[in-house]
Short mmCIF file of C-alpha atoms and ligand atoms in Angstrom, two decimals:
data_model
loop_
_atom_site.label_atom_id
_atom_site.label_comp_id
_atom_site.label_asym_id
_atom_site.label_seq_id
_atom_site.Cartn_x
_atom_site.Cartn_y
_atom_site.Cartn_z
CA MET A 10 69.77 90.31 110.75
CA PRO A 11 72.86 91.72 113.37
CA ARG A 12 71.06 91.45 117.15
CA SER A 13 71.45 96.24 118.39
CA ARG A 14 72.01 96.15 121.98
CA THR A 15 69.93 100.13 121.55
CA GLN A 16 70.46 102.11 125.43
CA SER A 17 69.45 105.16 123.35
CA SER A 18 67.31 107.95 124.15
CA SER A 19 67.22 109.62 120.51
CA PRO A 20 64.79 108.77 117.77
CA ARG A 21 66.03 104.84 116.60
CA GLN A 22 67.59 104.60 113.23
CA THR A 23 67.20 101.02 112.44
CA ARG A 24 70.34 100.93 109.66
CA PRO A 25 73.83 101.64 111.45
CA ALA A 26 76.45 103.75 112.00
CA ILE A 27 79.54 102.61 111.00
CA VAL A 28 82.44 105.13 112.83
CA TRP A 29 85.99 104.94 111.38
CA PHE A 30 89.08 105.69 113.58
CA ARG A 31 91.78 106.51 112.02
CA ASP A 32 94.58 108.15 114.32
CA ASP A 33 91.65 109.64 116.44
CA LEU A 34 91.82 106.80 118.75
CA ARG A 35 89.61 108.43 122.22
CA LEU A 36 86.14 108.93 122.98
CA ALA A 37 85.94 112.21 124.74
CA ASP A 38 86.44 115.44 122.13
CA HIS A 39 85.66 112.97 119.18
CA PRO A 40 83.17 115.16 116.04
CA ALA A 41 82.62 111.70 114.28
CA LEU A 42 81.59 109.47 116.95
CA HIS A 43 79.56 112.45 119.02
CA GLU A 44 77.89 113.38 115.91
CA ALA A 45 77.05 109.15 114.63
CA SER A 46 75.89 108.56 118.70
CA SER A 47 73.31 111.72 118.68
CA SER A 48 71.97 110.01 115.32
CA GLY A 49 70.13 107.71 117.10
CA ARG A 50 71.39 104.88 115.20
CA PRO A 51 73.17 101.51 116.24
CA LEU A 52 77.11 101.98 115.81
CA ILE A 53 79.98 100.11 114.81
CA CYS A 54 83.05 100.94 115.31
CA VAL A 55 86.04 100.26 112.86
CA TYR A 56 89.82 100.64 112.93
CA VAL A 57 91.12 99.26 109.34
CA LEU A 58 95.12 98.90 109.23
CA ASP A 59 95.67 99.43 105.76
CA ASP A 60 99.17 98.13 104.87
CA VAL A 61 98.53 97.64 100.88
CA THR A 62 97.36 101.00 99.60
CA PRO A 63 100.53 101.85 98.20
CA ALA A 64 100.46 105.21 98.15
CA LEU A 65 99.83 105.70 101.96
CA HIS A 66 102.93 105.32 104.58
CA PRO A 67 102.57 102.08 106.53
CA ALA A 68 102.85 102.83 109.76
CA GLY A 69 106.74 101.42 111.34
CA ALA A 70 107.10 99.26 114.21
CA ALA A 71 107.35 101.46 117.28
CA LEU A 72 103.79 103.10 116.44
CA ARG A 73 102.39 99.54 115.91
CA TRP A 74 103.60 98.54 119.08
CA TRP A 75 102.22 101.65 120.16
CA LEU A 76 98.80 100.65 117.99
CA HIS A 77 97.94 97.48 120.10
CA GLY A 78 97.67 99.33 123.50
CA ALA A 79 95.80 102.14 122.23
CA LEU A 80 93.42 99.20 120.40
CA ALA A 81 93.14 97.66 123.51
CA ASP A 82 92.46 100.01 125.24
CA LEU A 83 89.72 101.50 123.49
CA ARG A 84 87.97 98.49 122.78
CA ALA A 85 88.02 98.52 127.11
CA HIS A 86 86.64 102.00 126.85
CA LEU A 87 83.43 100.53 123.93
CA GLU A 88 82.77 97.40 125.82
CA ARG A 89 82.53 98.99 129.32
CA ARG A 90 79.85 100.97 127.17
CA GLY A 91 78.29 98.08 125.95
CA GLY A 92 79.90 97.69 122.49
CA THR A 93 84.04 97.06 120.96
CA LEU A 94 85.51 97.79 118.41
CA LEU A 95 86.59 95.61 115.44
CA THR A 96 89.83 95.71 113.77
CA LEU A 97 90.39 94.99 110.68
CA ALA A 98 93.58 94.68 108.37
CA GLY A 99 93.88 94.95 104.52
CA SER A 100 92.69 98.04 101.55
CA ALA A 101 90.22 100.55 103.81
CA GLU A 102 89.00 101.17 100.13
CA ASP A 103 88.15 97.59 100.07
CA LEU A 104 86.40 96.65 103.92
CA LEU A 105 85.06 99.67 104.28
CA PRO A 106 81.90 99.69 101.56
CA GLN A 107 81.63 95.53 101.99
CA LEU A 108 81.40 96.39 105.91
CA ALA A 109 78.53 98.38 104.75
CA ARG A 110 76.89 96.61 102.81
CA HIS A 111 77.40 93.21 104.88
CA MET A 112 76.16 95.65 108.09
CA ASP A 113 73.35 97.35 105.59
CA ALA A 114 75.31 100.68 107.25
CA GLY A 115 72.71 104.22 106.80
CA SER A 116 76.20 106.04 107.71
CA VAL A 117 79.23 106.24 108.08
CA HIS A 118 81.31 109.06 109.92
CA TRP A 119 85.24 109.59 110.40
CA HIS A 120 87.52 113.18 110.53
CA HIS A 121 89.53 114.50 106.94
CA ARG A 122 93.16 113.32 107.12
CA LEU A 123 95.60 115.72 105.43
CA HIS A 124 97.50 114.46 102.84
CA GLU A 125 96.43 114.64 99.43
CA ARG A 126 96.88 110.67 99.06
CA GLU A 127 94.78 110.02 102.19
CA ARG A 128 92.29 112.67 101.13
CA ALA A 129 92.36 111.21 97.61
CA GLN A 130 91.31 107.75 99.33
CA ASP A 131 88.20 109.07 101.54
CA ASP A 132 87.41 110.41 98.44
CA ARG A 133 87.19 106.87 96.19
CA ILE A 134 85.51 105.66 99.66
CA ARG A 135 83.07 108.09 99.75
CA ARG A 136 81.94 107.49 96.35
CA ALA A 137 81.83 103.94 96.96
CA LEU A 138 79.46 104.45 99.76
CA GLU A 139 77.70 107.05 98.61
CA GLN A 140 76.86 104.64 95.34
CA GLN A 141 75.23 101.84 97.95
CA GLY A 142 73.07 104.29 99.58
CA CYS A 143 75.01 105.29 102.49
CA GLU A 144 75.62 108.68 103.60
CA VAL A 145 79.22 110.17 104.19
CA ARG A 146 79.81 112.94 106.96
CA ALA A 147 83.36 113.50 107.40
CA HIS A 148 84.30 116.30 110.83
CA TRP A 149 87.47 117.94 111.38
CA GLY A 150 89.09 115.89 114.44
CA THR A 151 93.08 115.88 114.99
CA VAL A 152 93.18 119.74 113.90
CA LEU A 153 92.83 122.77 116.08
CA LEU A 154 91.12 123.84 112.72
CA ASP A 155 89.92 123.41 109.32
CA PRO A 156 93.48 124.30 107.78
CA ASP A 157 91.77 126.06 104.81
CA THR A 158 90.46 128.17 107.46
CA VAL A 159 93.98 130.20 107.84
CA ARG A 160 94.15 132.06 105.26
CA THR A 161 97.03 135.11 104.77
CA LYS A 162 95.58 138.48 102.80
CA GLN A 163 95.84 137.47 99.57
CA GLY A 164 94.35 134.37 100.09
CA GLY A 165 97.38 132.27 99.80
CA PHE A 166 98.26 129.45 102.57
CA TYR A 167 101.38 131.23 105.50
CA LYS A 168 105.23 129.17 105.15
CA VAL A 169 106.50 131.02 108.17
CA CYS A 170 105.01 129.16 111.65
CA GLY A 171 105.10 132.54 113.72
CA SER A 172 103.09 134.24 111.22
CA PHE A 173 100.64 131.54 110.90
CA TRP A 174 100.53 131.01 114.63
CA LYS A 175 99.57 134.48 115.41
CA ALA A 176 96.70 134.68 112.38
CA LEU A 177 95.32 131.00 113.96
CA GLN A 178 95.24 132.49 117.42
CA THR A 179 92.40 135.51 115.68
CA HIS A 180 90.21 132.40 114.83
CA THR A 181 87.59 130.94 117.23
CA VAL A 182 89.00 126.96 117.75
CA PRO A 183 86.01 125.12 118.98
CA GLU A 184 85.99 123.80 122.33
CA PRO A 185 86.54 120.15 122.70
CA LEU A 186 82.82 118.02 122.85
CA GLY A 187 82.68 115.50 125.90
CA MET A 188 82.77 111.65 125.82
CA PRO A 189 78.70 111.09 123.72
CA ASP A 190 76.63 110.54 127.76
CA VAL A 191 74.23 107.62 125.35
CA LEU A 192 76.00 105.08 123.64
CA SER A 193 74.26 102.05 121.95
CA PHE A 194 75.56 99.62 119.46
CA GLN A 195 75.25 96.78 116.45
CA ASP A 196 76.87 93.77 116.54
CA VAL A 197 78.74 92.72 113.67
CA PRO A 198 78.08 88.98 113.61
CA ASP A 199 82.19 86.49 113.06
CA SER A 200 80.52 85.63 109.66
CA VAL A 201 81.17 89.54 108.62
CA LEU A 202 84.53 89.72 106.58
CA PRO A 203 86.27 86.38 108.96
CA ASP A 204 89.18 86.51 106.50
CA LYS A 205 89.24 90.33 107.24
CA ARG A 206 90.25 90.47 110.80
CA LEU A 207 93.12 92.41 112.29
CA ASN A 208 95.38 89.55 114.26
CA GLU A 209 96.02 92.79 116.91
CA ALA A 210 99.27 90.49 118.12
CA ASP A 211 100.77 90.62 115.04
CA LEU A 212 101.55 94.36 116.05
CA CYS A 213 104.17 93.33 118.66
CA PRO A 214 107.30 92.62 117.39
CA GLN A 215 108.09 88.67 118.53
CA ALA A 216 111.62 87.18 118.77
CA PRO A 217 113.55 89.41 119.33
CA ASP A 218 110.39 91.47 121.84
CA TRP A 219 112.28 94.18 121.47
CA ALA A 220 109.93 96.36 123.37
CA ALA A 221 110.79 96.01 127.02
CA GLY A 222 112.20 99.68 127.31
CA PHE A 223 108.40 100.31 125.93
CA ARG A 224 106.54 98.78 128.32
CA LYS A 225 108.43 100.59 131.21
CA THR A 226 107.96 103.57 129.53
CA TRP A 227 104.63 104.00 127.82
CA GLU A 228 100.98 103.02 128.57
CA PRO A 229 98.97 103.60 125.63
CA GLY A 230 95.60 104.82 126.12
CA GLU A 231 92.67 107.77 126.36
CA ALA A 232 93.03 107.89 130.62
CA GLU A 233 96.66 108.02 130.10
CA GLY A 234 97.18 111.05 127.94
CA GLN A 235 94.37 112.97 130.02
CA GLU A 236 97.06 112.59 133.03
CA HIS A 237 100.20 112.78 131.05
CA LEU A 238 98.26 116.17 130.26
CA GLU A 239 96.91 116.69 134.22
CA ASP A 240 100.89 116.19 135.80
CA PHE A 241 102.42 118.61 133.38
CA LEU A 242 100.05 120.68 134.09
CA LYS A 243 100.85 120.88 137.56
CA ASP A 244 104.16 119.60 137.74
CA ALA A 245 106.22 121.52 135.22
CA VAL A 246 104.48 123.91 132.77
CA ALA A 247 105.83 126.70 134.63
CA GLU A 248 109.00 125.44 134.42
CA TYR A 249 109.05 124.84 130.47
CA PRO A 250 110.66 127.96 128.54
CA ARG A 251 113.69 126.65 130.80
CA GLY A 252 113.11 122.99 130.93
CA ARG A 253 112.52 122.19 127.33
CA ASP A 254 115.55 122.27 126.62
CA ARG A 255 117.01 119.86 129.67
CA VAL A 256 117.74 116.75 127.99
CA ALA A 257 118.23 115.05 131.11
CA GLU A 258 114.94 116.17 132.86
CA GLU A 259 111.68 115.49 132.60
CA GLY A 260 110.78 118.68 131.41
CA THR A 261 108.20 118.39 128.35
CA SER A 262 104.93 117.30 128.18
CA ARG A 263 105.81 113.76 126.80
CA LEU A 264 102.66 113.91 124.92
CA SER A 265 103.48 113.18 121.88
CA PRO A 266 102.47 109.79 121.39
CA TYR A 267 98.92 110.37 123.19
CA LEU A 268 98.79 113.53 120.74
CA ALA A 269 99.94 111.49 117.17
CA SER A 270 97.62 107.97 117.73
CA GLY A 271 94.60 110.48 118.87
CA ALA A 272 94.35 109.75 122.35
CA VAL A 273 94.82 113.45 123.43
CA SER A 274 92.98 115.90 121.22
CA PRO A 275 94.77 119.09 120.45
CA ARG A 276 91.67 121.12 120.84
CA GLN A 277 91.90 119.62 124.48
CA VAL A 278 94.78 120.24 125.10
CA TRP A 279 94.59 123.69 123.84
CA ALA A 280 91.57 124.55 126.04
CA ALA A 281 93.20 123.25 129.33
CA LEU A 282 95.93 125.56 128.39
CA GLN A 283 93.00 128.51 127.72
CA THR A 284 92.72 127.68 131.50
CA HIS A 285 95.90 127.66 132.96
CA GLY A 286 96.97 131.06 131.90
CA ALA A 287 97.18 131.00 128.23
CA HIS A 288 99.50 134.27 128.31
CA THR A 289 102.04 133.50 131.23
CA ASP A 290 105.97 131.95 129.77
CA GLY A 291 105.06 128.32 130.51
CA PRO A 292 101.91 128.30 128.76
CA ARG A 293 102.28 130.61 126.21
CA ILE A 294 105.24 128.89 125.12
CA PHE A 295 104.41 125.67 125.26
CA LEU A 296 101.40 126.21 122.99
CA SER A 297 103.10 127.57 121.26
CA GLU A 298 104.74 124.31 120.08
CA LEU A 299 101.06 122.98 119.63
CA GLY A 300 101.15 125.47 117.01
CA TRP A 301 104.60 123.28 115.06
CA ARG A 302 102.34 120.77 115.36
CA GLU A 303 99.48 122.61 113.68
CA PHE A 304 101.67 123.65 111.11
CA ALA A 305 102.90 120.87 110.40
CA ARG A 306 99.92 119.57 109.20
CA TYR A 307 98.85 122.67 107.87
CA THR A 308 102.27 122.37 105.73
CA LEU A 309 101.10 118.83 104.65
CA TYR A 310 97.75 119.55 103.76
CA HIS A 311 99.06 122.46 101.57
CA LEU A 312 102.56 121.18 100.19
CA PRO A 313 101.95 117.43 99.94
CA GLN A 314 105.28 116.71 99.22
CA LEU A 315 106.31 117.88 102.30
CA PRO A 316 107.11 114.18 102.96
CA PHE A 317 109.47 113.35 99.65
CA GLU A 318 111.06 116.58 98.95
CA ASN A 319 113.15 119.32 99.76
CA LEU A 320 111.27 121.92 99.88
CA SER A 321 113.60 124.37 99.17
CA PRO A 322 114.49 123.93 94.96
CA LYS A 323 117.66 125.25 95.60
CA PHE A 324 118.24 121.05 97.50
CA SER A 325 117.24 119.00 94.34
CA GLY A 326 121.48 119.26 93.39
CA MET A 327 122.83 118.22 97.04
CA ARG A 328 125.40 115.72 97.24
CA TRP A 329 124.36 113.79 99.98
CA ARG A 330 126.74 111.10 101.50
CA ASN A 331 125.95 107.24 100.77
CA SER A 332 127.42 105.58 103.69
CA ALA A 333 125.35 102.33 104.92
CA ALA A 334 128.13 102.08 107.21
CA ASP A 335 127.62 105.54 108.87
CA LEU A 336 124.36 105.52 108.19
CA LYS A 337 124.11 102.26 110.51
CA ALA A 338 126.45 103.55 113.08
CA TRP A 339 124.46 106.28 113.80
CA GLN A 340 121.45 104.53 113.83
CA ARG A 341 122.87 101.94 116.71
CA GLY A 342 124.39 104.85 118.69
CA GLN A 343 127.54 103.85 118.06
CA THR A 344 128.98 107.17 116.36
CA GLY A 345 131.83 107.74 118.58
CA VAL A 346 130.42 111.61 119.41
CA PRO A 347 128.39 110.92 123.33
CA ILE A 348 125.15 113.21 122.44
CA VAL A 349 124.42 111.96 119.59
CA ASP A 350 124.43 108.14 120.25
CA ALA A 351 122.31 108.87 123.87
CA GLY A 352 120.08 110.19 121.87
CA MET A 353 120.11 107.77 118.99
CA ARG A 354 119.42 104.26 122.22
CA GLN A 355 116.93 106.83 124.17
CA LEU A 356 115.06 106.11 120.58
CA TRP A 357 115.97 102.30 120.45
CA GLN A 358 115.36 101.80 123.81
CA THR A 359 112.53 103.59 124.60
CA GLY A 360 110.74 104.81 121.21
CA TRP A 361 111.26 108.82 121.97
CA MET A 362 113.78 111.47 122.27
CA HIS A 363 113.62 114.11 123.33
CA ASN A 364 113.23 116.82 121.23
CA ARG A 365 116.80 118.77 122.02
CA ALA A 366 118.20 115.91 121.23
CA ARG A 367 116.20 114.89 117.97
CA MET A 368 117.38 118.37 116.41
CA ILE A 369 121.53 117.50 117.22
CA VAL A 370 121.05 113.59 115.85
CA GLY A 371 119.33 115.64 112.60
CA SER A 372 121.81 118.13 112.56
CA PHE A 373 124.83 115.92 112.63
CA LEU A 374 123.43 112.99 110.37
CA THR A 375 123.14 115.45 107.41
CA LYS A 376 125.88 118.20 107.95
CA HIS A 377 128.79 116.44 109.65
CA LEU A 378 127.95 113.04 108.03
CA LEU A 379 126.36 114.89 105.04
CA ILE A 380 123.05 111.84 104.80
CA ASP A 381 120.55 112.85 103.07
CA TRP A 382 117.50 114.11 106.12
CA LYS A 383 115.15 110.98 103.89
CA GLU A 384 117.26 108.46 105.53
CA GLY A 385 116.71 110.46 109.41
CA GLU A 386 113.20 110.58 108.03
CA ALA A 387 113.02 107.26 107.56
CA TRP A 388 114.76 105.29 110.50
CA PHE A 389 112.57 108.02 113.24
CA ARG A 390 109.22 106.48 111.44
CA ASP A 391 110.16 103.34 112.33
CA THR A 392 111.60 103.36 115.40
CA LEU A 393 109.28 106.59 117.04
CA VAL A 394 106.09 106.28 118.78
CA ASP A 395 105.37 109.19 117.87
CA ALA A 396 105.86 108.64 114.55
CA ASP A 397 104.20 111.58 112.69
CA PHE A 398 103.79 111.43 109.05
CA ALA A 399 103.60 115.32 109.14
CA ASN A 400 106.03 116.57 112.03
CA ASN A 401 108.57 113.95 111.26
CA ALA A 402 109.51 115.67 107.72
CA MET A 403 108.27 119.17 108.93
CA ASN A 404 111.34 118.86 111.25
CA TRP A 405 113.90 117.03 109.55
CA GLN A 406 113.02 118.99 106.41
CA TRP A 407 113.74 122.22 109.40
CA VAL A 408 116.66 120.25 111.21
CA ALA A 409 118.47 119.81 107.02
CA GLY A 410 117.99 123.27 106.03
CA THR A 411 115.90 121.84 102.87
CA GLY A 412 112.84 123.55 104.04
CA ILE A 413 111.22 126.36 103.11
CA GLU A 414 111.21 127.95 107.00
CA ALA A 415 113.75 125.99 108.54
CA THR A 416 117.45 126.49 109.98
CA PRO A 417 120.19 127.25 107.39
CA PHE A 418 121.70 124.46 106.24
CA PHE A 419 125.32 126.37 106.81
CA ARG A 420 124.10 126.21 110.93
CA ILE A 421 125.79 123.03 111.57
CA PHE A 422 124.98 122.14 115.65
CA ASN A 423 128.36 120.97 117.13
CA PRO A 424 126.95 118.01 119.45
CA THR A 425 130.21 118.89 122.14
CA ARG A 426 128.31 122.37 123.10
CA GLN A 427 125.32 120.95 122.70
CA ALA A 428 126.12 118.60 124.90
CA GLU A 429 127.92 121.00 127.69
CA LYS A 430 124.80 123.17 127.16
CA PHE A 431 121.79 120.62 127.33
CA ASP A 432 123.47 117.90 129.30
CA PRO A 433 125.73 119.87 131.37
CA ASP A 434 126.01 117.40 134.37
CA GLY A 435 126.10 114.37 131.49
CA ASP A 436 123.62 112.92 133.19
CA TYR A 437 121.84 112.49 129.68
CA ILE A 438 125.10 111.00 128.64
CA ARG A 439 125.97 108.59 131.51
CA GLN A 440 122.08 107.21 130.89
CA TRP A 441 122.09 105.91 127.85
CA VAL A 442 125.73 105.39 127.55
CA PRO A 443 126.90 103.73 130.65
CA GLU A 444 129.66 102.52 128.90
CA LEU A 445 130.96 105.98 129.54
CA ARG A 446 129.16 107.11 132.81
CA ARG A 447 133.00 107.09 134.34
CA LEU A 448 134.14 109.99 133.01
CA SER A 449 133.48 113.05 134.28
CA GLY A 450 134.24 116.70 132.82
CA LYS A 451 135.18 117.01 129.23
CA ALA A 452 136.38 114.13 128.99
CA LEU A 453 132.74 113.25 128.77
CA PHE A 454 131.36 114.98 126.01
CA GLU A 455 134.83 114.93 124.56
CA PRO A 456 136.08 110.78 124.95
CA TRP A 457 138.64 111.19 121.28
CA ALA A 458 139.82 114.35 123.46
CA ALA A 459 140.84 113.28 126.55
CA LYS A 460 143.70 112.33 128.29
CA GLU A 461 144.79 108.52 127.84
CA ALA A 462 145.09 108.39 131.85
CA ASP A 463 141.23 110.15 132.66
CA LEU A 464 140.50 107.26 129.97
CA ARG A 465 141.99 104.25 131.55
CA HIS A 466 140.45 106.31 134.85
CA GLY A 467 136.95 105.87 133.25
CA GLY A 468 137.89 103.02 132.79
CA VAL A 469 137.09 103.33 128.30
CA ILE A 470 139.24 101.69 125.33
CA LEU A 471 139.06 104.24 122.64
CA GLY A 472 138.25 102.21 119.66
CA LYS A 473 136.69 98.70 121.79
CA THR A 474 134.69 99.97 124.39
CA TYR A 475 133.19 102.80 122.91
CA PRO A 476 134.55 103.82 119.37
CA ARG A 477 136.30 106.40 118.09
CA PRO A 478 133.79 109.31 116.57
CA ILE A 479 132.95 107.98 112.70
CA VAL A 480 133.55 111.88 111.60
CA ASP A 481 136.78 114.39 112.15
CA LEU A 482 134.18 117.01 114.04
CA LYS A 483 135.63 119.88 111.62
CA ASP A 484 136.07 118.00 108.85
CA GLY A 485 132.82 116.93 108.87
CA ARG A 486 131.39 120.40 108.98
CA ASP A 487 134.39 121.23 106.36
CA ARG A 488 133.03 118.75 103.93
CA ALA A 489 129.09 119.81 104.95
CA LEU A 490 129.92 123.00 104.02
CA GLN A 491 131.39 123.46 100.90
CA ALA A 492 128.73 120.77 99.53
CA PHE A 493 125.79 123.87 100.81
CA ARG A 494 128.54 126.06 98.70
CA GLY A 495 128.77 124.11 95.76
CA LEU A 496 124.94 124.27 95.04
P1 FAD B 149 106.35 119.15 124.15
O1 FAD B 149 107.77 119.92 124.30
O2 FAD B 149 106.11 118.77 125.63
O3 FAD B 149 105.68 119.70 123.38
C1 FAD B 149 104.04 119.41 123.27
C2 FAD B 149 103.54 119.09 121.98
O4 FAD B 149 103.38 120.10 120.85
C3 FAD B 149 104.29 117.53 121.13
O5 FAD B 149 103.76 116.13 121.57
C4 FAD B 149 104.31 118.17 119.86
O6 FAD B 149 102.85 117.00 119.32
C5 FAD B 149 103.90 119.47 119.72
N1 FAD B 149 105.38 119.91 119.48
C6 FAD B 149 106.16 120.30 120.22
N2 FAD B 149 107.65 120.50 119.13
C7 FAD B 149 107.02 120.40 118.10
C8 FAD B 149 107.55 120.13 116.94
N3 FAD B 149 108.98 120.94 116.44
N4 FAD B 149 107.00 119.96 115.70
C9 FAD B 149 105.80 119.64 115.60
N5 FAD B 149 105.42 119.78 116.62
C10 FAD B 149 105.79 119.88 118.33
N6 FAD B 149 107.57 115.37 116.77
C11 FAD B 149 106.37 114.56 116.35
O7 FAD B 149 105.27 114.58 117.39
N7 FAD B 149 106.14 113.10 115.66
C12 FAD B 149 107.51 113.20 115.09
O8 FAD B 149 107.65 112.09 113.96
C13 FAD B 149 108.47 113.95 115.09
N8 FAD B 149 109.62 113.69 114.71
C14 FAD B 149 110.40 115.04 114.95
C15 FAD B 149 111.55 114.46 113.86
C16 FAD B 149 112.71 115.78 114.58
C17 FAD B 149 114.23 115.79 113.22
C18 FAD B 149 112.90 116.84 115.34
C19 FAD B 149 113.89 117.93 115.38
C20 FAD B 149 111.42 117.25 116.20
C21 FAD B 149 111.09 115.51 115.61
N9 FAD B 149 109.29 116.05 116.41
C22 FAD B 149 108.05 115.28 115.59
C23 FAD B 149 109.04 117.35 116.70
C24 FAD B 149 109.20 117.14 118.90
O9 FAD B 149 110.42 116.64 119.00
C25 FAD B 149 108.68 116.56 119.10
O10 FAD B 149 107.07 116.48 119.23
C26 FAD B 149 108.69 116.23 120.99
O11 FAD B 149 109.67 115.96 121.42
C27 FAD B 149 107.74 115.45 121.27
O12 FAD B 149 107.35 115.58 122.98
P2 FAD B 149 106.50 115.91 124.12
O13 FAD B 149 105.22 115.76 123.38
O14 FAD B 149 107.42 115.86 125.33
O15 FAD B 149 106.36 118.02 123.39
#
């Protein structure tokens, strides 16, 4: 029988409790862990990389890189308390019941997931465990509130974020839980599921190692997430209403990968903001962004087609273009439109892109290039360290105009105007598109319209050192409007 290391003062329960970590890689404010630890049972903490269940959405490459660090961080925290983290790879549907059987677990604890396919999988796992005599306990741990709580007067669900957010704030958001005081653990012998152990090194890129820029930019982990939050509240939240749109500045919290992996919980952010003057402009506007995150989850829960279909049925007849060359130029940051290329290269090199830049590159892809938003959603899913099934899909539908509450399709961002407004000194473009750094004024924003002498002076040869635009902005806009009118 496996050895148990018990330091708990709670009544002794001999059968262990499994805590199944998913997108909640933290110890504090973890209702599932909290409940399992107070049950008095010795704990088994497990993470399963389920790449094999076809109905689910596998983690993209950037997220896998993040996961590598986040799992190591969680394991280190658990080891400091005498435990460890077991990581498995394969079908969670097979592995959870198998692990529970091998270890004679008395209970399994997890946080609810949102998409109907994930919930269906959880139901199947629950049934299998219960048939084995193992109790299952689930909590809401990745959202502010259970998505069934916020209802319209007619009992339906909200389709507009503003009304949803207003309604949510009439409810009480539970206080975040602290770290459990005492944890006791059960060892899992090496002989249990030996061929299902996750080789965590495989989560990182080997050859080529494209993650150097990621390592320079990010440190995954619970303590780092809390530090990001504290630094942001101390230094930037007051200026957030202005700073959040300046692409070259660190005017936003950069909490997204910590929130997406669950190193920081939304309730922790909510609570921190309440004590930080939630009604003053900066904190209020920042909280409303957390509202968009919550709304994306709420929408995914109520409208599971969100990542797969245009929510506005009108777009089912949209004649998107199919151009592998244009898509590739966009992905590589080689469109010839500097602000678009800057955003796409920031994404490629760091796994993150400023929100304003995400809107600009999204508009450019779906409107100027008239390429289906699902291509953009897939690319972001693979390249963002904060890749998030709900946020990503909702924002792509918003940008493309295909969502329920979305920017109208005919509102097409002019990338040059956007750059002039949100990168007025051109610092963002110079940082990410260094071949243009010696250009100044309008030439930096629109090199194709610059005088030959200015380009020569800046060391730029269009078509050679920097691409000519792959689409004429006016022609692209007209083509998009024509496609839209044809619906
Ligand atoms: P802050 O401005 O500091 O905001 C704080 C938190 O609020 C963020 O961490 C995030 O959790 C949430 N938030 C902010 N803006 C939004 C928003 N528009 N929608 C939903 N939640 C928001 N965000 C992701 O977390 N994952 C994604 O995969 C993702 N894909 C996107 C795709 C497109 C096309 C667009 C336009 C936006 C996308 N976003 C996504 C939303 C947003 O760009 C990022 O959350 C934000 O840039 C993260 O930086 P931050 O943490 O500094 O944000």
